XYZ file of C-alpha atoms in Angstrom:
736
model
C -56.282 36.950 33.872
C -54.450 40.240 33.332
C -56.763 43.132 32.563
C -54.591 44.226 29.653
C -54.617 40.746 28.134
C -58.189 41.509 27.090
C -59.600 44.428 25.141
C -57.180 47.367 25.059
C -59.880 49.966 25.682
C -63.039 49.398 27.700
C -66.068 51.574 28.285
C -68.063 51.184 31.506
C -71.664 52.437 31.241
C -73.753 53.239 34.279
C -77.471 52.607 34.369
C -78.132 52.333 38.057
C -77.444 55.899 39.251
C -78.438 56.032 42.931
C -79.609 52.417 42.753
C -75.983 51.397 42.252
C -75.133 52.973 45.570
C -78.068 51.277 47.232
C -77.063 47.851 45.896
C -73.528 48.427 47.137
C -74.898 49.058 50.606
C -73.839 52.669 50.667
C -77.187 54.483 50.964
C -78.567 54.840 54.420
C -78.180 57.024 57.426
C -74.900 58.764 57.820
C -73.523 57.274 54.609
C -75.958 59.335 52.507
C -74.991 62.497 54.290
C -71.295 61.569 54.057
C -71.308 60.981 50.336
C -73.533 63.951 49.607
C -71.697 66.207 52.058
C -68.887 67.456 49.788
C -71.304 68.692 47.161
C -73.906 69.960 49.635
C -71.332 71.773 51.693
C -69.961 73.590 48.707
C -73.203 74.271 46.866
C -75.412 74.927 49.891
C -77.681 72.025 48.997
C -79.389 69.425 51.133
C -78.916 65.691 51.017
C -81.641 65.284 48.392
C -79.972 67.833 46.114
C -76.692 66.037 46.651
C -78.306 62.753 45.648
C -79.758 64.404 42.547
C -76.307 65.676 41.639
C -74.934 62.145 41.916
C -77.644 60.893 39.571
C -76.691 63.492 36.984
C -72.987 62.591 36.924
C -71.531 61.205 33.632
C -72.520 57.586 33.137
C -69.469 56.186 31.379
C -65.703 56.052 31.607
C -63.057 54.867 29.193
C -60.186 52.834 30.600
C -57.327 52.527 28.172
C -53.722 51.455 28.540
C -51.602 54.231 30.035
C -48.611 55.595 28.122
C -45.726 53.150 28.081
C -42.007 53.429 27.380
C -40.683 52.219 24.029
C -37.386 50.321 24.091
C -34.836 50.420 21.264
C -32.412 47.487 21.188
C -29.436 46.539 19.034
C -29.794 43.709 16.519
C -29.163 41.062 19.204
C -32.466 42.036 20.854
C -30.724 42.350 24.227
C -28.381 45.337 24.115
C -30.366 48.466 24.993
C -29.597 51.522 22.869
C -32.090 53.891 24.520
C -35.719 54.333 25.501
C -38.387 56.836 24.481
C -41.075 58.059 26.870
C -43.160 60.887 28.199
C -43.921 58.832 31.299
C -41.378 56.114 32.070
C -43.616 53.084 32.421
C -43.558 49.437 31.381
C -46.666 47.371 31.969
C -46.094 44.506 34.411
C -48.555 41.744 35.235
C -49.430 41.118 38.849
C -47.806 37.685 38.597
C -44.521 39.400 37.712
C -44.501 41.556 40.852
C -43.287 40.622 44.310
C -46.080 39.788 46.803
C -44.386 42.307 49.113
C -45.214 45.256 46.840
C -48.824 44.109 46.459
C -49.300 43.861 50.219
C -47.323 47.027 50.958
C -49.455 49.151 48.614
C -52.680 47.815 50.105
C -51.360 48.458 53.619
C -50.224 51.976 52.760
C -53.159 53.157 50.665
C -56.287 51.061 51.305
C -56.249 48.549 54.173
C -59.869 47.540 53.497
C -59.281 47.064 49.758
C -60.439 43.445 49.768
C -63.554 44.226 51.856
C -65.225 47.181 50.124
C -66.902 47.456 46.728
C -65.060 50.501 45.425
C -65.944 52.998 48.168
C -64.891 52.446 51.768
C -67.904 53.606 53.838
C -66.067 53.420 57.151
C -63.115 55.315 55.750
C -65.386 57.920 54.222
C -67.220 58.476 57.524
C -63.946 58.675 59.415
C -62.529 61.212 56.957
C -65.757 63.241 57.064
C -65.687 63.468 60.864
C -61.986 64.320 60.982
C -62.225 66.937 58.241
C -65.360 68.462 59.788
C -63.641 68.814 63.142
C -60.476 70.219 61.623
C -62.318 72.638 59.369
C -60.069 71.562 56.494
C -59.104 68.419 54.609
C -56.854 66.510 57.021
C -57.737 62.980 55.850
C -58.585 61.439 52.500
C -60.934 58.577 51.788
C -59.840 57.511 48.346
C -59.680 53.761 47.896
C -57.233 52.087 45.512
C -60.136 51.672 43.114
C -60.953 55.370 43.259
C -57.301 56.275 42.749
C -57.191 53.930 39.780
C -60.306 55.614 38.358
C -58.700 59.023 38.790
C -55.565 57.968 36.928
C -57.620 56.289 34.216
C -59.565 59.506 33.669
C -56.296 61.386 33.408
C -54.855 58.926 30.863
C -58.040 59.096 28.773
C -57.959 62.911 28.674
C -57.630 64.367 25.205
C -55.666 67.459 26.224
C -53.436 68.696 29.082
C -56.291 70.800 30.467
C -58.629 67.807 30.345
C -56.046 65.831 32.319
C -55.911 68.585 34.962
C -59.691 68.725 35.125
C -59.913 64.939 35.489
C -57.651 64.880 38.557
C -58.679 68.141 40.250
C -60.131 67.245 43.643
C -63.399 69.126 43.704
C -66.443 67.750 45.470
C -68.249 66.850 42.264
C -65.267 65.015 40.831
C -64.827 63.140 44.104
C -68.396 61.952 43.826
C -67.811 60.930 40.246
C -64.807 58.845 41.347
C -66.989 57.095 43.919
C -69.681 56.321 41.393
C -67.250 55.060 38.785
C -65.315 53.020 41.343
C -68.474 51.139 42.362
C -69.246 50.248 38.772
C -65.624 49.360 38.063
C -65.599 46.777 40.829
C -68.478 44.977 39.116
C -66.480 44.579 35.933
C -62.958 43.891 37.212
C -61.553 41.589 39.850
C -59.564 42.925 42.781
C -56.431 41.427 41.217
C -57.060 43.284 37.956
C -57.667 46.553 39.785
C -54.508 46.147 41.859
C -52.531 45.274 38.731
C -53.868 48.342 36.957
C -53.138 50.554 39.947
C -49.537 49.334 40.246
C -49.003 50.247 36.607
C -50.400 53.787 36.775
C -49.258 54.972 40.206
C -46.546 57.647 40.292
C -43.546 56.908 42.521
C -41.473 60.049 41.936
C -38.289 60.580 39.899
C -40.232 60.159 36.644
C -41.142 56.606 37.629
C -44.679 55.799 36.518
C -45.697 52.330 37.561
C -43.954 49.689 39.613
C -41.571 48.533 36.876
C -39.995 51.974 36.467
C -39.938 52.484 40.246
C -38.090 49.215 40.862
C -35.637 50.066 38.096
C -34.995 53.685 39.065
C -34.636 53.248 42.816
C -33.136 49.781 43.073
C -31.979 48.795 39.550
C -34.097 45.677 39.734
C -37.403 44.305 38.465
C -40.707 44.211 40.403
C -40.527 40.445 40.957
C -37.309 40.850 42.961
C -38.401 43.627 45.322
C -37.673 42.853 48.965
C -39.921 43.666 51.921
C -38.096 46.895 52.791
C -37.851 47.985 49.164
C -41.565 47.356 48.647
C -42.489 49.273 51.788
C -40.355 52.220 50.687
C -41.992 52.333 47.252
C -45.511 51.932 48.630
C -44.909 54.836 50.968
C -43.957 57.128 48.093
C -47.337 57.097 46.340
C -48.950 59.439 48.866
C -46.323 62.189 48.445
C -43.330 61.299 46.206
C -41.530 64.598 46.752
C -42.028 64.785 50.514
C -40.848 61.190 51.000
C -38.110 61.203 48.361
C -35.520 58.607 49.493
C -32.896 60.046 47.138
C -32.928 63.348 49.032
C -29.991 64.295 51.224
C -32.194 63.962 54.312
C -33.809 60.516 54.240
C -35.569 60.886 57.589
C -39.039 61.486 56.106
C -38.639 58.544 53.728
C -37.529 56.308 56.592
C -40.468 57.298 58.808
C -42.921 56.660 55.992
C -41.326 53.311 55.121
C -41.496 52.150 58.717
C -45.127 53.227 58.932
C -45.918 50.983 55.964
C -44.009 48.102 57.577
C -46.015 48.525 60.786
C -49.287 48.571 58.848
C -48.279 45.367 57.075
C -47.720 43.762 60.478
C -51.063 45.035 61.801
C -52.843 43.533 58.798
C -51.088 40.206 59.254
C -49.023 40.347 56.078
C -45.809 39.992 58.071
C -44.989 38.905 61.619
C -43.943 41.253 64.399
C -40.429 39.795 64.232
C -40.231 40.444 60.485
C -41.354 44.008 61.075
C -38.641 44.562 63.698
C -35.945 43.224 61.380
C -37.237 45.263 58.450
C -37.352 48.488 60.429
C -33.721 47.937 61.476
C -32.521 47.969 57.881
C -31.209 51.259 56.509
C -32.438 52.607 53.193
C -30.218 51.190 50.468
C -30.728 52.656 47.005
C -29.138 51.720 43.710
C -30.324 54.584 41.558
C -30.608 54.248 37.786
C -31.289 57.143 35.445
C -33.313 55.711 32.560
C -32.185 57.031 29.176
C -34.668 59.030 27.154
C -34.218 59.679 23.441
C -31.014 59.616 21.417
C -29.135 62.196 23.458
C -29.352 59.852 26.461
C -27.456 56.978 24.849
C -24.850 55.854 27.375
C -21.457 57.556 27.295
C -19.765 54.226 26.666
C -21.649 53.977 23.365
C -22.108 57.637 22.496
C -21.470 56.834 18.826
C -24.763 54.900 18.730
C -26.518 58.280 18.926
C -26.044 58.869 15.185
C -27.730 55.566 14.341
C -30.470 56.387 16.848
C -31.013 59.714 15.099
C -31.399 57.912 11.774
C -33.891 55.546 13.404
C -35.992 58.514 14.579
C -35.847 60.117 11.131
C -37.063 56.850 9.615
C -39.796 56.386 12.230
C -41.409 59.798 11.767
C -41.460 59.248 7.995
C -43.580 56.077 8.268
C -47.343 56.749 7.884
C -48.126 53.454 9.626
C -47.111 55.017 12.962
C -49.462 58.008 12.821
C -51.077 60.659 10.688
C -48.338 63.267 11.089
C -44.667 63.401 12.146
C -45.739 64.849 15.503
C -48.247 62.060 16.104
C -45.708 59.405 15.103
C -43.186 60.775 17.573
C -45.848 60.910 20.267
C -46.741 57.289 19.573
C -43.089 56.302 19.873
C -42.919 58.007 23.276
C -46.119 56.426 24.580
C -46.783 53.279 22.566
C -44.747 50.787 24.592
C -43.024 49.296 21.548
C -40.158 46.836 21.747
C -37.979 47.725 18.773
C -35.095 45.529 17.663
C -32.894 47.668 15.471
C -30.519 46.599 12.722
C -27.432 47.990 14.503
C -24.718 45.357 14.885
C -22.638 46.398 17.932
C -19.629 44.423 16.700
C -19.585 46.088 13.276
C -20.303 49.476 14.871
C -17.399 49.107 17.301
C -15.039 48.195 14.466
C -16.219 51.088 12.310
C -15.797 53.560 15.150
C -12.348 52.208 15.947
C -11.185 52.670 12.363
C -12.971 56.013 11.904
C -10.946 57.445 14.781
C -7.684 55.690 13.897
C -5.184 58.442 13.191
C -7.743 61.202 13.589
C -9.326 63.030 16.510
C -12.960 63.188 17.534
C -12.475 66.952 17.451
C -10.940 67.134 13.962
C -12.743 69.661 11.778
C -12.764 67.099 8.976
C -15.464 64.521 9.442
C -14.381 60.947 8.758
C -17.359 58.639 8.678
C -18.942 55.575 7.197
C -22.178 53.663 6.808
C -22.479 49.869 6.471
C -25.533 48.210 4.941
C -26.680 44.710 4.109
C -27.377 44.271 0.363
C -30.737 42.734 -0.398
C -32.425 44.026 2.763
C -31.112 47.570 3.272
C -30.491 46.851 6.958
C -28.165 49.472 8.455
C -25.473 47.632 10.396
C -23.294 50.563 11.481
C -23.028 54.358 11.294
C -19.790 55.842 12.602
C -18.254 59.314 12.471
C -15.502 61.082 14.418
C -17.886 63.269 16.371
C -19.476 63.268 19.821
C -23.237 62.970 19.677
C -24.394 65.830 21.904
C -26.682 68.864 21.950
C -24.129 70.806 23.980
C -22.137 72.818 21.453
C -21.087 75.620 23.779
C -17.391 74.701 23.608
C -17.311 74.027 19.883
C -15.055 76.409 17.945
C -16.453 78.781 15.375
C -17.386 77.395 11.966
C -14.635 76.979 9.387
C -16.922 78.684 6.860
C -15.812 82.356 6.814
C -19.376 83.615 6.299
C -20.729 81.592 9.203
C -17.764 82.499 11.378
C -18.448 86.162 10.761
C -21.954 85.576 12.124
C -20.505 83.760 15.174
C -21.969 80.413 14.145
C -20.462 77.460 15.967
C -18.837 74.602 14.101
C -20.198 71.055 14.150
C -17.182 69.596 15.996
C -16.482 67.919 18.337
C -20.167 67.890 19.446
C -23.079 67.627 17.061
C -26.412 65.952 16.421
C -26.407 66.731 12.704
C -26.991 63.738 10.466
C -23.529 63.880 8.911
C -24.040 60.387 7.507
C -27.636 60.373 6.350
C -29.221 63.755 5.758
C -31.143 65.819 8.305
C -30.198 69.486 8.002
C -26.901 68.693 6.236
C -26.837 69.048 2.459
C -24.269 66.300 2.155
C -21.021 66.253 0.204
C -19.833 65.956 -3.363
C -18.819 62.349 -3.934
C -16.489 62.703 -6.903
C -15.873 59.736 -9.160
C -18.220 57.428 -7.263
C -20.954 59.001 -9.452
C -19.481 57.271 -12.520
C -21.495 54.333 -11.210
C -24.749 55.858 -12.448
C -23.340 56.481 -15.918
C -22.053 52.905 -16.094
C -25.446 51.424 -15.162
C -27.256 53.665 -17.645
C -24.840 52.629 -20.412
C -25.065 48.924 -19.633
C -28.852 49.168 -19.519
C -28.874 50.784 -22.978
C -26.935 47.846 -24.406
C -23.383 49.159 -24.308
C -21.199 46.165 -23.374
C -18.396 46.020 -20.848
C -15.768 46.094 -23.573
C -17.048 49.398 -24.997
C -13.754 50.923 -26.148
C -13.244 54.693 -26.234
C -10.053 56.668 -26.673
C -9.599 58.825 -23.574
C -7.380 61.895 -24.060
C -5.759 63.739 -21.197
C -8.167 66.627 -21.761
C -11.543 66.482 -23.466
C -13.588 69.137 -25.197
C -17.236 68.307 -24.541
C -20.542 69.509 -25.919
C -21.583 70.655 -22.449
C -21.695 74.382 -21.760
C -20.269 75.776 -18.520
C -19.581 79.140 -16.921
C -16.646 81.249 -17.940
C -15.269 81.141 -14.389
C -15.284 77.335 -14.230
C -11.748 76.022 -13.717
C -12.456 73.397 -16.397
C -13.787 75.782 -19.035
C -12.410 75.263 -22.529
C -10.245 77.904 -24.237
C -13.381 79.058 -26.061
C -14.666 80.255 -22.685
C -17.929 78.405 -23.166
C -17.647 74.631 -23.195
C -16.596 72.252 -20.447
C -13.162 70.625 -20.800
C -12.568 68.035 -18.045
C -9.246 66.238 -17.751
C -7.771 63.152 -16.182
C -5.892 62.994 -12.907
C -2.865 61.490 -14.638
C -1.395 61.465 -18.152
C -0.923 57.703 -17.762
C -4.682 57.323 -18.257
C -4.466 58.512 -21.870
C -5.376 55.795 -24.371
C -8.110 53.370 -25.298
C -10.152 52.296 -22.266
C -13.061 49.949 -21.678
C -15.650 50.013 -18.897
C -13.364 47.664 -16.939
C -10.173 49.733 -17.253
C -11.968 53.068 -17.273
C -13.566 52.133 -13.953
C -10.491 50.684 -12.279
C -8.308 53.641 -13.207
C -11.165 56.158 -12.858
C -10.512 57.805 -16.210
C -12.566 60.997 -16.297
C -12.481 61.598 -20.028
C -13.658 58.046 -20.717
C -16.725 58.429 -18.486
C -17.674 61.858 -19.797
C -17.633 60.471 -23.346
C -19.726 57.481 -22.254
C -22.122 59.922 -20.597
C -22.385 61.879 -23.845
C -23.307 58.683 -25.671
C -25.927 57.538 -23.195
C -27.171 61.020 -22.291
C -26.552 62.803 -19.005
C -30.287 62.661 -18.245
C -30.134 58.853 -18.266
C -27.408 58.914 -15.606
C -29.378 61.427 -13.514
C -32.532 59.321 -13.761
C -30.563 56.220 -12.774
C -29.314 57.979 -9.636
C -32.870 58.961 -8.687
C -34.017 55.399 -9.328
C -31.393 54.200 -6.858
C -32.488 56.499 -4.053
C -30.518 59.723 -4.526
C -32.303 62.933 -3.623
C -31.375 66.488 -4.505
C -30.218 68.312 -1.406
C -29.791 71.832 -2.772
C -31.896 74.051 -5.044
C -29.060 74.097 -7.582
C -28.913 70.292 -7.754
C -32.703 70.040 -7.959
C -32.729 72.485 -10.894
C -29.943 70.651 -12.684
C -31.703 67.308 -12.193
C -34.977 68.613 -13.613
C -36.235 67.330 -16.946
C -35.404 70.652 -18.589
C -31.746 70.677 -17.550
C -30.635 67.105 -16.788
C -29.321 66.335 -20.259
C -26.937 69.295 -20.109
C -25.540 68.317 -16.687
C -22.282 66.921 -18.021
C -20.372 67.255 -14.757
C -22.867 64.938 -13.052
C -20.804 61.849 -13.834
C -17.842 63.335 -11.940
C -19.887 63.713 -8.750
C -20.674 67.402 -8.393
C -24.074 66.827 -6.718
C -24.321 66.670 -2.939
C -25.147 63.308 -1.433
C -24.672 61.321 1.769
C -22.932 58.055 2.662
C -26.305 56.462 3.464
C -27.668 57.284 0.015
C -24.529 56.076 -1.748
C -24.325 52.866 0.263
C -27.925 52.003 -0.649
C -27.342 52.865 -4.305
C -24.205 50.712 -4.601
C -25.824 47.869 -2.648
C -28.203 47.480 -5.585
C -25.623 45.731 -7.766
C -24.343 43.666 -4.843
C -27.939 42.383 -4.544
C -28.204 41.440 -8.231
C -30.155 44.578 -9.129
C -32.529 44.897 -6.162
C -32.609 48.367 -4.605
C -33.599 48.425 -0.912
C -34.285 51.559 1.066
C -32.083 51.856 4.164
C -33.864 50.145 7.048
C -32.882 50.604 10.731
C -35.133 47.909 12.293
C -35.567 44.145 12.133
C -38.615 43.950 14.415
C -41.225 46.261 15.959
C -43.294 44.554 18.657
C -46.510 46.023 20.059
C -47.234 45.991 23.807
C -49.512 42.985 23.329
C -46.592 40.995 21.914
C -47.802 41.055 18.323
C -45.235 42.053 15.696
C -45.753 45.109 13.554
C -44.771 43.107 10.488
C -45.096 45.898 7.925
C -42.666 48.102 9.843
C -39.735 45.697 9.572
C -40.370 44.432 6.047
C -37.512 45.377 3.666
C -38.646 47.920 1.085
C -36.997 46.514 -2.008
C -37.680 46.729 -5.718
C -35.905 45.668 -8.883
C -33.994 48.707 -10.102
C -31.777 47.164 -12.788
C -31.665 43.749 -14.398
C -29.590 40.946 -12.978
C -27.345 40.989 -16.047
C -26.655 44.731 -15.714
C -25.925 44.384 -12.006
C -23.488 41.504 -12.519
C -21.747 43.335 -15.350
C -21.299 46.410 -13.144
C -19.836 44.296 -10.336
C -17.386 42.715 -12.779
C -16.055 46.172 -13.663
C -16.060 47.244 -10.010
C -13.766 44.350 -9.147
C -11.062 46.194 -11.092
C -10.760 49.011 -8.527
C -9.884 46.780 -5.579
C -7.251 44.573 -7.198
C -9.547 41.563 -7.188
C -9.649 41.447 -10.981
C -12.569 41.113 -13.378
C -13.928 37.694 -14.271
C -14.768 38.536 -17.901
C -12.157 41.071 -18.959
C -8.979 42.960 -18.167
C -8.571 45.870 -15.807
C -5.734 47.567 -17.663
C -2.865 46.707 -15.367
C -3.447 49.051 -12.437
C -6.198 50.640 -10.359
C -6.894 53.308 -7.738
C -7.185 50.911 -4.746
C -5.198 47.769 -5.649
C -4.626 46.750 -2.020
C -8.291 46.740 -0.993
C -8.961 43.141 -1.994
C -5.936 41.914 -0.053
C -6.905 43.957 3.003
C -10.390 42.441 3.138
C -9.210 38.961 2.208
C -12.217 37.861 0.180
C -14.090 38.835 -3.019
C -14.353 42.613 -2.879
C -15.428 45.319 -5.330
C -15.823 49.071 -5.108
C -14.870 52.586 -6.165
C -12.734 55.471 -4.989
C -13.796 59.060 -5.431
C -12.274 62.501 -4.954
C -13.533 65.989 -5.652
C -11.648 68.950 -7.089
C -8.498 69.809 -5.126
C -9.157 66.884 -2.762
C -11.842 68.818 -0.887
C -13.478 65.467 -0.135
C -12.505 61.829 -0.623
C -14.665 58.707 -0.733
C -14.440 54.951 -0.922
C -17.360 52.553 -1.377
C -16.654 48.838 -1.203
C -18.657 45.653 -0.870
C -18.787 41.905 -0.592
C -21.992 40.045 -1.466
C -22.969 40.268 2.239
C -22.034 43.823 3.287
C -21.329 47.234 1.797
C -19.505 50.197 3.316
C -19.455 53.829 2.164
C -16.861 56.097 3.754
C -15.913 59.740 3.266
C -13.772 62.575 4.600
C -14.854 66.210 4.260
C -15.529 69.374 6.207
C -19.322 69.475 6.748
C -19.219 73.150 7.688
C -17.271 74.341 4.667
C -17.264 72.353 1.396
C -14.396 74.524 0.127
C -12.126 73.449 2.976
C -9.556 71.136 1.378
C -9.157 67.771 3.093
C -5.942 67.292 1.143
C -3.896 64.315 0.026
C -2.886 63.424 3.595
C -6.486 62.452 4.397
C -7.235 60.970 0.998
C -6.737 57.373 2.114
C -8.779 57.478 5.321
C -12.134 56.375 3.821
C -10.433 53.500 1.990
C -8.626 52.316 5.126
C -11.714 52.673 7.306
C -14.002 50.753 4.967
C -11.592 47.940 4.151
C -10.534 47.365 7.762
C -14.111 47.440 9.028
C -15.183 45.054 6.249
C -12.346 42.703 7.183
C -13.468 42.674 10.815
C -17.165 42.366 9.978
C -16.627 39.448 7.569
C -14.427 37.465 9.944
C -16.046 34.095 10.593
C -18.663 34.475 7.874
C -18.754 32.156 4.861
C -16.937 33.374 1.776
C -19.328 34.193 -1.056
C -18.313 34.908 -4.623
C -19.682 37.312 -7.169
C -21.494 35.730 -10.110
C -19.898 36.671 -13.472
C -22.115 38.457 -16.006
C -23.529 36.694 -19.073
C -21.498 36.787 -22.294
C -24.194 38.863 -23.973
C -23.341 41.941 -21.907
C -19.580 41.464 -22.047
C -19.216 42.125 -25.769
C -16.668 40.919 -28.267
C -13.830 38.989 -26.648
C -10.648 40.968 -26.111
C -7.256 39.852 -24.953
C -6.246 42.199 -22.174
C -3.756 41.169 -19.530
C -5.300 40.807 -16.080
C -3.639 41.981 -12.855
C -1.275 39.414 -11.302
C -3.510 38.688 -8.310
C -6.442 37.762 -10.539
C -5.006 34.257 -10.684
C -5.710 33.877 -6.981
C -9.397 34.630 -7.334
C -12.443 32.601 -8.160
C -15.138 33.903 -10.521
């Protein structure tokens, strides 16, 4: 049975002191002097004093699993995104290792492993004589068991200094290793000790344990190691740097490998003929550099780095993984987790293809998008036209004049900023997509879909603004927003006001429901306030006077907006964005709480379905319960996706940023274009359509082959009094 299949941490307590040595057949004659010699020689004591010192050594040792690498996979559970580790190690059972590596390690490090009881008396005597004659340490006498004890003490150390102290080869610590090794052999089988040793031994090139060694040097697994490969690895344990086979001069590595092969023949593990053939083989390496952290995601999938960064941000925010962010990150790097993420490589590839269509990775304007699954919050893709990299030396200066004056680099083409989900980026104004929060607040307060309001080209509101505001009224005090087009003037409903994005309709609806209600709705659906100004405006004291909120003047991120909009696609259930579908502990048990969707009812089913009915107007799909007013801001979106599709466009003043958020019942995408370095940098009308094209084309690709699902129409009670309004022509081709 594997040692690690039992209790994860064991404590061995010693009660025998010197008697343990006697029972192991180690006390007597020269052996006493040999064991006591290191201490006596250093301290000037006799054999009796040395024996007393042995008796006073610590009587217990904790053996716990060594640090292990955590693996992050894509949603298929097979495609590796990256790994996280301090020591690259993956526990491997003895049954999963080649017999060659087992025999080679014994031959190289402890030929009498199966004969002694933790301390090799003959080896100790031989080393004592040789070292005494040489006047220095020319031979060691550490058995595999003693080496295992040493590594176990290191792994159990509570601090770096404790780890150094545990492995420092002083006489007293050598004696402690002997004592602990004897007791260890009473509690563990030889197979368990060898298994443990193979998993803690260091093989050079950051390879801790046989799994990492097989992977790094030969790109294989321990079960497939050949005789010559095993002999090479076994030879490294004694001095990984001196015998490094990846060095330009492989002569030392070859000599050491052949020595191990000869020892295997002498011990009868292989025949003389096998040894001759093995020695004739050259060293053949197939080196692999294991990735570590998000910046080591393979070049072929560099865009996965942004999702990986979001995964790390999520991980360190989960109390279940540790008491502090630092402890949680440490546990990720040492806990040996197998993490299946929510990233869908097919959706990610499509998103990245359309994000970069017609734009450069090095464009100062970021074009990006996030795709989530309604009802679970699972993040399926995160794509942006940037290279995920810490190396920003060749980036140009920031487009922000103030930052440029301070010689601050821009975020393009290389960045690790969370342009899609937060981090140290404040986010971007999202324009008319914020009308969503006003609509939900109004519907929740009982205002039906057919709420009719006359929308003038320009509106004088009750909200007060600054005298320098471009939308200030002639009185120099109040806020006077206007529509993007004079064609929007007239009586509008929630359906037509949404589809055409009529500003003066939504500001009037906001006045009726109260700006604070819209702000509270946004917070209920996961929005956070990224700047001190937004936080002040959203406060209880000021929220009701924040009239411009409905036109999207607060900073937000695509991840926040995707999760907020997904609420209505999921019939009113808000789910926090979730980057994992499974977290598996080293013992194979799932960490169920980690992968459980964090969902709650945010709005009623009726409100959600009513909102979706209005949101169908934007895309050209047509509302099920009312009319959209004849035209909309994205009439081709439904046709581009080819199935039931709803959403919203959004632009900020002077086209500084543009957005599109669209969804089917199965998937939602939120896309944007803006300059992350300088919010005043105008993206312009030429880039206005990029988010819409990216989202619709990615949605089309992602939905291919999936069953068509239809939106459920809202109940009559929330629609209001029946009105006869002509529907768009393509509404006839849709189902409710």
